[in-house]
PDB file of C-alpha atoms in Angstrom:
ATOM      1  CA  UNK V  36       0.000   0.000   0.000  1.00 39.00           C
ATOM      2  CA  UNK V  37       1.041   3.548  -0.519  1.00 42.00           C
ATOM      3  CA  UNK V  38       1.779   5.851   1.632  1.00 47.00           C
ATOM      4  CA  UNK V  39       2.254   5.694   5.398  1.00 51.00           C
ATOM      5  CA  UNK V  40      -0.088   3.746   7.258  1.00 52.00           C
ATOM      6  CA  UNK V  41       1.822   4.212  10.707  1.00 50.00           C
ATOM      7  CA  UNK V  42       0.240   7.840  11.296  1.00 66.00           C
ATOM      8  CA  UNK V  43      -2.990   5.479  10.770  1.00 75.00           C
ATOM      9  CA  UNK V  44      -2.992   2.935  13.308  1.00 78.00           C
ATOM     10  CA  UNK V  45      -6.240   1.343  11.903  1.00 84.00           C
ATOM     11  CA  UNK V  46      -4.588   0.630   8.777  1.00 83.00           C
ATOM     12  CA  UNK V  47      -1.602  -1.483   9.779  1.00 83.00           C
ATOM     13  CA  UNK V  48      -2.945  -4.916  10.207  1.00 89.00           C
ATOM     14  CA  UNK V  49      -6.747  -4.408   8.205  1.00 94.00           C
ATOM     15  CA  UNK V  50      -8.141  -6.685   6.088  1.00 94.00           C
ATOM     16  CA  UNK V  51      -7.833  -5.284   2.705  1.00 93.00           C
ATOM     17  CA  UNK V  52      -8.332  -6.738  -0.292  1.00 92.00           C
ATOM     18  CA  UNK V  53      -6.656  -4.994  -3.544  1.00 90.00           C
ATOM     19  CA  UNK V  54      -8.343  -4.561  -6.451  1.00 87.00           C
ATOM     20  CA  UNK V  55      -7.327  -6.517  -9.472  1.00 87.00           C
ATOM     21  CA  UNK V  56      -7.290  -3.051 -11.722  1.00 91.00           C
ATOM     22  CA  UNK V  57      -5.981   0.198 -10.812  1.00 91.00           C
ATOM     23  CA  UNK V  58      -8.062   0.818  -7.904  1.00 92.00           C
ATOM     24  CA  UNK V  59     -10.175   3.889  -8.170  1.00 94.00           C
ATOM     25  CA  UNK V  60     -12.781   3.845  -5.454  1.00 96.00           C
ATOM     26  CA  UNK V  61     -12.818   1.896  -1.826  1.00 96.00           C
ATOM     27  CA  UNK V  62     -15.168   0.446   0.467  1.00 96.00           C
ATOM     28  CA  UNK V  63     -14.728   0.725   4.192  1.00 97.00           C
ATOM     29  CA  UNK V  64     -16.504  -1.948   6.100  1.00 96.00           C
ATOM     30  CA  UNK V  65     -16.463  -1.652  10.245  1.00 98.00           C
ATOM     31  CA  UNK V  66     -17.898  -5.378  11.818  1.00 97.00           C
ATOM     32  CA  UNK V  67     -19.711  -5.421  14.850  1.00 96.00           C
ATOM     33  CA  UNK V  68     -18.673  -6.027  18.207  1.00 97.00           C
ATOM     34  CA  UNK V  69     -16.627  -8.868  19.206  1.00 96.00           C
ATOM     35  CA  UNK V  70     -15.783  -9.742  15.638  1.00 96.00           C
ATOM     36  CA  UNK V  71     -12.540  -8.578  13.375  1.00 96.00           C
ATOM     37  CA  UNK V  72     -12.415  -7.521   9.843  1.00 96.00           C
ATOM     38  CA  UNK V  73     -11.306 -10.835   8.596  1.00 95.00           C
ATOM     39  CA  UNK V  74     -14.699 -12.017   8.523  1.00 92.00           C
ATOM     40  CA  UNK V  75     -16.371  -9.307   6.086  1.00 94.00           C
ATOM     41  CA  UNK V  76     -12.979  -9.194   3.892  1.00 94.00           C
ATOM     42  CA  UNK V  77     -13.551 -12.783   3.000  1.00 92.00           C
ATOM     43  CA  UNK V  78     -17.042 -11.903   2.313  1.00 90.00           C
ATOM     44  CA  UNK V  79     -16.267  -9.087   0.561  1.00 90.00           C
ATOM     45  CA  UNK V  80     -13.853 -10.357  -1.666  1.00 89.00           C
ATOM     46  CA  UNK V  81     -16.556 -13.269  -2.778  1.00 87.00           C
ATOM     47  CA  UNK V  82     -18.625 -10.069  -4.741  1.00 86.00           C
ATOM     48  CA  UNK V  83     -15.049  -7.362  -5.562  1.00 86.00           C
ATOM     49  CA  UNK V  84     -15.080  -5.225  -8.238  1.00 90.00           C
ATOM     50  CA  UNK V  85     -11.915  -4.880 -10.128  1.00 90.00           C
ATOM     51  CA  UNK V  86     -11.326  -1.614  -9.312  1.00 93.00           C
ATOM     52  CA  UNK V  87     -12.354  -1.552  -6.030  1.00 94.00           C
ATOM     53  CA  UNK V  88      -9.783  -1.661  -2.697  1.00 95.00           C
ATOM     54  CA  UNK V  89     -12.087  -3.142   0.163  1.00 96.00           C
ATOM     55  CA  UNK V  90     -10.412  -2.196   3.554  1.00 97.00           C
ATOM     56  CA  UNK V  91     -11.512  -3.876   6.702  1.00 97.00           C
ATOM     57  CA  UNK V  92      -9.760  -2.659   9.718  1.00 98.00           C
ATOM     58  CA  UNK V  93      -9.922  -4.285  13.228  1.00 98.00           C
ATOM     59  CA  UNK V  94     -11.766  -2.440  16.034  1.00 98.00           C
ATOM     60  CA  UNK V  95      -9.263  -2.350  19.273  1.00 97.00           C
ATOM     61  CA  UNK V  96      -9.675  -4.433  22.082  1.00 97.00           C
ATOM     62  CA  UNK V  97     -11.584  -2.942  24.920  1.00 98.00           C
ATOM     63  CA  UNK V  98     -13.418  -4.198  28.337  1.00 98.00           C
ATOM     64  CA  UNK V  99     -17.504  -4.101  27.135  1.00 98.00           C
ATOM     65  CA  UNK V 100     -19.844  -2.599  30.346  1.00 98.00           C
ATOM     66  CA  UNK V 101     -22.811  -4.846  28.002  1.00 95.00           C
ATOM     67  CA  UNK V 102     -21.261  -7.528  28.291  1.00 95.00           C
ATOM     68  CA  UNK V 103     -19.777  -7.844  32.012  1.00 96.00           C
ATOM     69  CA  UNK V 104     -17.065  -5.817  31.330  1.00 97.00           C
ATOM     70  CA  UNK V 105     -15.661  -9.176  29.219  1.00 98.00           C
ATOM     71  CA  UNK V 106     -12.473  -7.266  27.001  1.00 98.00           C
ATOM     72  CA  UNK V 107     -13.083  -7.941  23.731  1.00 98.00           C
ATOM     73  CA  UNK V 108     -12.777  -6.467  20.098  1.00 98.00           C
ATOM     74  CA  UNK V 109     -15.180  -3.154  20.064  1.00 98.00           C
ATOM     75  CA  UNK V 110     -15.196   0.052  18.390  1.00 98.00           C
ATOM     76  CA  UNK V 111     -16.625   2.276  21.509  1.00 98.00           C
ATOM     77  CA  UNK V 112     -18.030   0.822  24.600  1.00 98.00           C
ATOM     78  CA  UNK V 113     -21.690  -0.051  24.702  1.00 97.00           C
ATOM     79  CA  UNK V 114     -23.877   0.288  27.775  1.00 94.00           C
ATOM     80  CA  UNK V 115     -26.960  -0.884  26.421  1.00 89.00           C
ATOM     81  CA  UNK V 116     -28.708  -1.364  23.033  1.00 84.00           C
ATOM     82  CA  UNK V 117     -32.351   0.065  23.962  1.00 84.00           C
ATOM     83  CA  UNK V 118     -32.625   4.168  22.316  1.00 84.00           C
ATOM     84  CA  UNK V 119     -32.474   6.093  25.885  1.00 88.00           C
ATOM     85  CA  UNK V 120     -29.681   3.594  27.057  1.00 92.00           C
ATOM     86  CA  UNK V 121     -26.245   5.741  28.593  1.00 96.00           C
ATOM     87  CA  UNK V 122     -23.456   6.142  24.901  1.00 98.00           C
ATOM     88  CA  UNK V 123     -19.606   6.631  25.751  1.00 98.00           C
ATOM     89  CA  UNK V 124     -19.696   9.603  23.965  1.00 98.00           C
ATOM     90  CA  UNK V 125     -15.862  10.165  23.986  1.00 98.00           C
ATOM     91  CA  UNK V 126     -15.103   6.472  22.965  1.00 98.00           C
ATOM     92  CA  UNK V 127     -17.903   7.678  19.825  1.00 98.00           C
ATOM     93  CA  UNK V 128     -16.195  10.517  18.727  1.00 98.00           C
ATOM     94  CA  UNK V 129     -12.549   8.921  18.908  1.00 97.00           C
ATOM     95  CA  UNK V 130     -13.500   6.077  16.939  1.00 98.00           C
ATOM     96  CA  UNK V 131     -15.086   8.476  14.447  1.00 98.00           C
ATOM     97  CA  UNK V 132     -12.135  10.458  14.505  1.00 96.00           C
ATOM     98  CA  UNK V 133      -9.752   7.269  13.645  1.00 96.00           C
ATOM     99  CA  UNK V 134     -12.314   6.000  10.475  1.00 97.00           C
ATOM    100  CA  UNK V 135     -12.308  10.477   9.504  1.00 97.00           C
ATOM    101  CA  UNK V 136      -7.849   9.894   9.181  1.00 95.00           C
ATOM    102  CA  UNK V 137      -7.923   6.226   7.194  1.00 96.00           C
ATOM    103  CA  UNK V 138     -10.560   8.055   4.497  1.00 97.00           C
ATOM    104  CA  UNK V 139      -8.429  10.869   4.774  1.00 96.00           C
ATOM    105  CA  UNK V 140      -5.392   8.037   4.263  1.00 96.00           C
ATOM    106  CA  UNK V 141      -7.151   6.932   1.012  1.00 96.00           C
ATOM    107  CA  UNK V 142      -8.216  10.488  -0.497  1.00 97.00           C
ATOM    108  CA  UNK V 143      -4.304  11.693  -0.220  1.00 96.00           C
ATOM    109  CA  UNK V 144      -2.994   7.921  -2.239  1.00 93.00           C
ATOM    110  CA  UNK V 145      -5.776   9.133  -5.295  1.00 96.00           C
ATOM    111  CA  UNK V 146      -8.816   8.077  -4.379  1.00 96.00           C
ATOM    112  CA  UNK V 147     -11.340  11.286  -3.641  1.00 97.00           C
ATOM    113  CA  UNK V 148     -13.669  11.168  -1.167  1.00 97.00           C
ATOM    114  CA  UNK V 149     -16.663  10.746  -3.277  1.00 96.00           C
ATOM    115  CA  UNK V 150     -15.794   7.489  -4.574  1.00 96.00           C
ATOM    116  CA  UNK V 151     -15.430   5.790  -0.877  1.00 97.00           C
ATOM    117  CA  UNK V 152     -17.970   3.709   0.317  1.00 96.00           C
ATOM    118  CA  UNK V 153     -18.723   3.394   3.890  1.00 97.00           C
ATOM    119  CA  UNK V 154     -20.430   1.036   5.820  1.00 96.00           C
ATOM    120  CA  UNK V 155     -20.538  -1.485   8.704  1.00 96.00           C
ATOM    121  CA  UNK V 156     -22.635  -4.194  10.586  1.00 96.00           C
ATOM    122  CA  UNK V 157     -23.963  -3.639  14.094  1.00 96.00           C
ATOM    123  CA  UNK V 158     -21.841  -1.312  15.709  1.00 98.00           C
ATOM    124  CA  UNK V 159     -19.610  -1.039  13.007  1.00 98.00           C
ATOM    125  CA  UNK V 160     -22.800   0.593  10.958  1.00 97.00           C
ATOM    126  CA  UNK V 161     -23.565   2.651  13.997  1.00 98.00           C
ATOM    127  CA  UNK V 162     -20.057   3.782  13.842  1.00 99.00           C
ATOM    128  CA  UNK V 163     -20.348   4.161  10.010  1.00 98.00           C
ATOM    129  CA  UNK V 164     -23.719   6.601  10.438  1.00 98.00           C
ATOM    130  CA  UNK V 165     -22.390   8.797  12.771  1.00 98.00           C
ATOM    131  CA  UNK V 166     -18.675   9.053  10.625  1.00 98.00           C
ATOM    132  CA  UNK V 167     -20.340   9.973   7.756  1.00 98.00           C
ATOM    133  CA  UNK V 168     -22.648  12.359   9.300  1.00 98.00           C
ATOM    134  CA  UNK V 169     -19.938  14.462  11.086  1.00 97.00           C
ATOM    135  CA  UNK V 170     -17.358  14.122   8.018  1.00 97.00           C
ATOM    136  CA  UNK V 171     -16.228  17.187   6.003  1.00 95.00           C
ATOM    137  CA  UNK V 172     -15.645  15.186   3.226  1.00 95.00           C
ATOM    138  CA  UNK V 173     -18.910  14.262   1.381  1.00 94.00           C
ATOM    139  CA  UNK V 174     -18.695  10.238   0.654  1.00 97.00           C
ATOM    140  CA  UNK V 175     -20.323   8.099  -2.241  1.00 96.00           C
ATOM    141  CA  UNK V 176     -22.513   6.681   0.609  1.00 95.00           C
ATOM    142  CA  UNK V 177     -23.032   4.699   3.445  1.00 96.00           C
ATOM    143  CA  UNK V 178     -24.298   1.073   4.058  1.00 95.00           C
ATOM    144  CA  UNK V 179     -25.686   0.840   7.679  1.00 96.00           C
ATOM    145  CA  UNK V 180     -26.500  -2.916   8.265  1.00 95.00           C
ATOM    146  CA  UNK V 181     -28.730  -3.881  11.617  1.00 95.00           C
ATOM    147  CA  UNK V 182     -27.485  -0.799  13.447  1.00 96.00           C
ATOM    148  CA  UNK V 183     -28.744   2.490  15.031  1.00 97.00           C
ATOM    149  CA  UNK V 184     -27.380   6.233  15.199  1.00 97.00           C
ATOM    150  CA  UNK V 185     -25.090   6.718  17.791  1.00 97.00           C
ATOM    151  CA  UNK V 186     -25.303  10.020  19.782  1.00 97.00           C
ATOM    152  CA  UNK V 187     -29.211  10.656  18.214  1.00 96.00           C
ATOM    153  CA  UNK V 188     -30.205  13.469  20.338  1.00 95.00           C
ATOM    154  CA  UNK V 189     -27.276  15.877  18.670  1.00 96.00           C
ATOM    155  CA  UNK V 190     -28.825  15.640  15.543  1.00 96.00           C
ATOM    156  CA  UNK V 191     -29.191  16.840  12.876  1.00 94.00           C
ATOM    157  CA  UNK V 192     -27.055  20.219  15.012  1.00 94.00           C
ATOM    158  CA  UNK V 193     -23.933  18.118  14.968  1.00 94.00           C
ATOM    159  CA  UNK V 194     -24.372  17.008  11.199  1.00 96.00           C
ATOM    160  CA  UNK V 195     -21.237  18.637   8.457  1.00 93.00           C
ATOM    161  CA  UNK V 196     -22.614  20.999   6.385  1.00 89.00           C
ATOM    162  CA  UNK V 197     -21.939  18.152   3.060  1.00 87.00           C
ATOM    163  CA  UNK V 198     -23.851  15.502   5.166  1.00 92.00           C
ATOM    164  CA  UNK V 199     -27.490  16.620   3.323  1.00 93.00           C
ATOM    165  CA  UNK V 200     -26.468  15.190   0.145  1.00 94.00           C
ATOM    166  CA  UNK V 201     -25.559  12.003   1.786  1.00 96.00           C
ATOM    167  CA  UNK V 202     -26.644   8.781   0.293  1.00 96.00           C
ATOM    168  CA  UNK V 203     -27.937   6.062   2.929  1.00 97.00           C
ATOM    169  CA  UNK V 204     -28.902   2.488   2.667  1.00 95.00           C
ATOM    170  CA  UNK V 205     -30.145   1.120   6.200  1.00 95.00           C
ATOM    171  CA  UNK V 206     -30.736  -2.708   5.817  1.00 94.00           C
ATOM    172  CA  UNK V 207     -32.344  -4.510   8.665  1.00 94.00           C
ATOM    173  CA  UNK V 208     -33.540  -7.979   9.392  1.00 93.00           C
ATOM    174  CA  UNK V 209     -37.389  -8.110  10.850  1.00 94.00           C
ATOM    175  CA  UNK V 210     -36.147 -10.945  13.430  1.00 95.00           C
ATOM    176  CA  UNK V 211     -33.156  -9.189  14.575  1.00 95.00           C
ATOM    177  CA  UNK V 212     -33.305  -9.828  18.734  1.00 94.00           C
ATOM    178  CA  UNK V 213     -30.225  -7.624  19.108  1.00 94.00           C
ATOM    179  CA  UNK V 214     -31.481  -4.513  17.618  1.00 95.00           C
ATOM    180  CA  UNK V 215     -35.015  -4.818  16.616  1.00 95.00           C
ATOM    181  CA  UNK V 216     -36.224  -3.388  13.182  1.00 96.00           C
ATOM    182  CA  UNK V 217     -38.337  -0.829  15.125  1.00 95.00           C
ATOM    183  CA  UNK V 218     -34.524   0.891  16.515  1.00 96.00           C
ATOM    184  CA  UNK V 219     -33.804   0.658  12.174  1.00 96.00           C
ATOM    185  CA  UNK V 220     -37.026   2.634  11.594  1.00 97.00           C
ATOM    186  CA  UNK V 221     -36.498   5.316  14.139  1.00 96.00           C
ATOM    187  CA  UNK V 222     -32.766   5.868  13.045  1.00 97.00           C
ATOM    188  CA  UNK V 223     -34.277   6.104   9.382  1.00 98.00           C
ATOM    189  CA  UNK V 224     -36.615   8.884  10.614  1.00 97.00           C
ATOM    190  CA  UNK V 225     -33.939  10.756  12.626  1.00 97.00           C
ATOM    191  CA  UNK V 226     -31.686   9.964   9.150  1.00 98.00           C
ATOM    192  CA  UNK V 227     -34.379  11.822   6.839  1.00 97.00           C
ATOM    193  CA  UNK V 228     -33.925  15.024   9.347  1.00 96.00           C
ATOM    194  CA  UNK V 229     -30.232  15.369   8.573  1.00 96.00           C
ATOM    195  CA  UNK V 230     -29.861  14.349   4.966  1.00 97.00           C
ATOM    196  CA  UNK V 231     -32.044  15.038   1.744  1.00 96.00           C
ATOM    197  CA  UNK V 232     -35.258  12.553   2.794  1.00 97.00           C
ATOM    198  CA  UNK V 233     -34.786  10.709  -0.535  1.00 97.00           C
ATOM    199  CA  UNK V 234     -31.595   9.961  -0.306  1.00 97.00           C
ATOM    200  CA  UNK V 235     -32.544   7.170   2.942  1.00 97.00           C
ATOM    201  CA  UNK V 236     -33.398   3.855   1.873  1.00 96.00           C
ATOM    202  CA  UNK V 237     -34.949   1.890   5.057  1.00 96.00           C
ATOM    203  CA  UNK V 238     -34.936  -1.960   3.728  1.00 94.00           C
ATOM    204  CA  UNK V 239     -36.031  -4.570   5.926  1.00 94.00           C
ATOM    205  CA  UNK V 240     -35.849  -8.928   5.263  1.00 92.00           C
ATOM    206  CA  UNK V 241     -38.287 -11.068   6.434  1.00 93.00           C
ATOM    207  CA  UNK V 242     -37.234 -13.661   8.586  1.00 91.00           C
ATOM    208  CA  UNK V 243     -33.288 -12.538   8.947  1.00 91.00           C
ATOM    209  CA  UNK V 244     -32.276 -11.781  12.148  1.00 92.00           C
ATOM    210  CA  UNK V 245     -29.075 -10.007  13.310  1.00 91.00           C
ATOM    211  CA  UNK V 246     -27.156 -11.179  10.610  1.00 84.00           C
ATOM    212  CA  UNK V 247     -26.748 -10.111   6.843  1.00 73.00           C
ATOM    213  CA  UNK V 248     -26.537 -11.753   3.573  1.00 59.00           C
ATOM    214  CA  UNK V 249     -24.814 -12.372   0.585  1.00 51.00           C
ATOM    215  CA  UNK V 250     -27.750 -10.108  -1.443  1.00 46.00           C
ATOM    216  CA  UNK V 251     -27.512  -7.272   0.969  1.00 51.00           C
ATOM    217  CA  UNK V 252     -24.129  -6.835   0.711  1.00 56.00           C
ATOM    218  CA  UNK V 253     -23.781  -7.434  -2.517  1.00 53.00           C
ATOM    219  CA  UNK V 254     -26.668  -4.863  -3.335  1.00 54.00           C
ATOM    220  CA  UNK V 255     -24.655  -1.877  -0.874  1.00 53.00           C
ATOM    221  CA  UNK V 256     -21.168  -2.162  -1.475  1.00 59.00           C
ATOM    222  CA  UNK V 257     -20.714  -0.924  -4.262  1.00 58.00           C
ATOM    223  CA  UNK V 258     -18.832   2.451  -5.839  1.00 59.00           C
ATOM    224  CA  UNK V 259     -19.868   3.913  -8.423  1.00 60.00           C
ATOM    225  CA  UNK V 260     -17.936   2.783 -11.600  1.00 62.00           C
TER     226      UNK V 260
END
């Protein structure tokens, strides 16, 4: 890779697969909690466009207060996963920040901001939302899989100006125990306050729970030409 990913940490050991062309556009993927990029790389490279460089960095290792405090791969710490439930608010924004520098990484190696995808699963799409939403840089789009807004209430105040001409696709399972589809719907509604209302497509699955599929992904993660 070009350039130097030690002043990004979250580039050093991602997942990324290359592109077998002269890569002109990226996809960022964030997993959810507990997992590591490895998992959505190998998915990701299944459905690759040539010229396409998927990056799928690892979330650090951090003790979990949802899960007993048990230290394990997460992006922020999560307190609950109910809409009025406490949000580490600094672990939030630091994580954003750290996603902001590895699409800064990629727009300074040739690849402009409007031809990076990002998205993410759980709390990696939660993470992905609230990125994209407080980024100067305005992105092809996001791809928010089975995942809420993080931080609701300062919305749409704490939105970047560029945000309203944001491109969303929310995809939700109507089983999912972990964050029901009614959490998808209300982020959708707080979504159509910050961006152009059009530009948020709410998509729910029957009978998929908190998991995605081959379609979904398939369907989202992908540049434009």
């Amino acid at each position: 890779m070009c350039g130097n990913t030690m002043s990004v940490p979250l580039l050093t050991d991602a997942a990324t697969v290359s592109g077998a062309e002269r890569e002109t556009a990226a996809v960022i993927f964030l997993h959810g909690l507990g997992d590591t990029g490895h998992s959505w790389a190998d998915a990701l490279s299944t459905i690759r466009l040539p010229h396409v460089k998927y990056i799928c960095p690892h979330a650090p290792r951090i003790p979990v207060t949802l899960n007993m405090k048990m230290v394990m791969p997460s992006w922020f710490d999560l307190m609950g996963l109910s809409p009025d439930a406490p949000e580490d608010e600094a672990g939030i924004k630091k994580a954003a920040e750290n996603i902001k520098a590895l699409i800064e990484h990629e727009m300074k190696n040739g690849i402009p901001a409007n031809r990076i995808v990002l998205g993410g699963f759980s709390q990696g799409g939660a993470l992905s939302l609230y990125t994209a939403l407080t980024c100067p840089h305005p992105l092809a789009g996001i791809v928010a899989l089975s995942c809420w807004l993080p931080l609701h209430r300062a919305f749409p105040q704490a939105a970047n100006g560029s945000a309203k001409d944001l491109t969303i696709l929310q995809c939700h399972g109507e089983l999912d125990p972990m964050v029901p589809v009614r959490f998808g719907a209300l982020t959708a509604e707080k979504l159509r306050s910050v961006v152009t209302p059009a530009r948020v497509q709410f998509k729910t699955y029957p009978g998929v729970m908190h998991s995605s599929c081959p379609q979904v992904s398939e369907q989202g993660c992908a540049p434009p030409p």
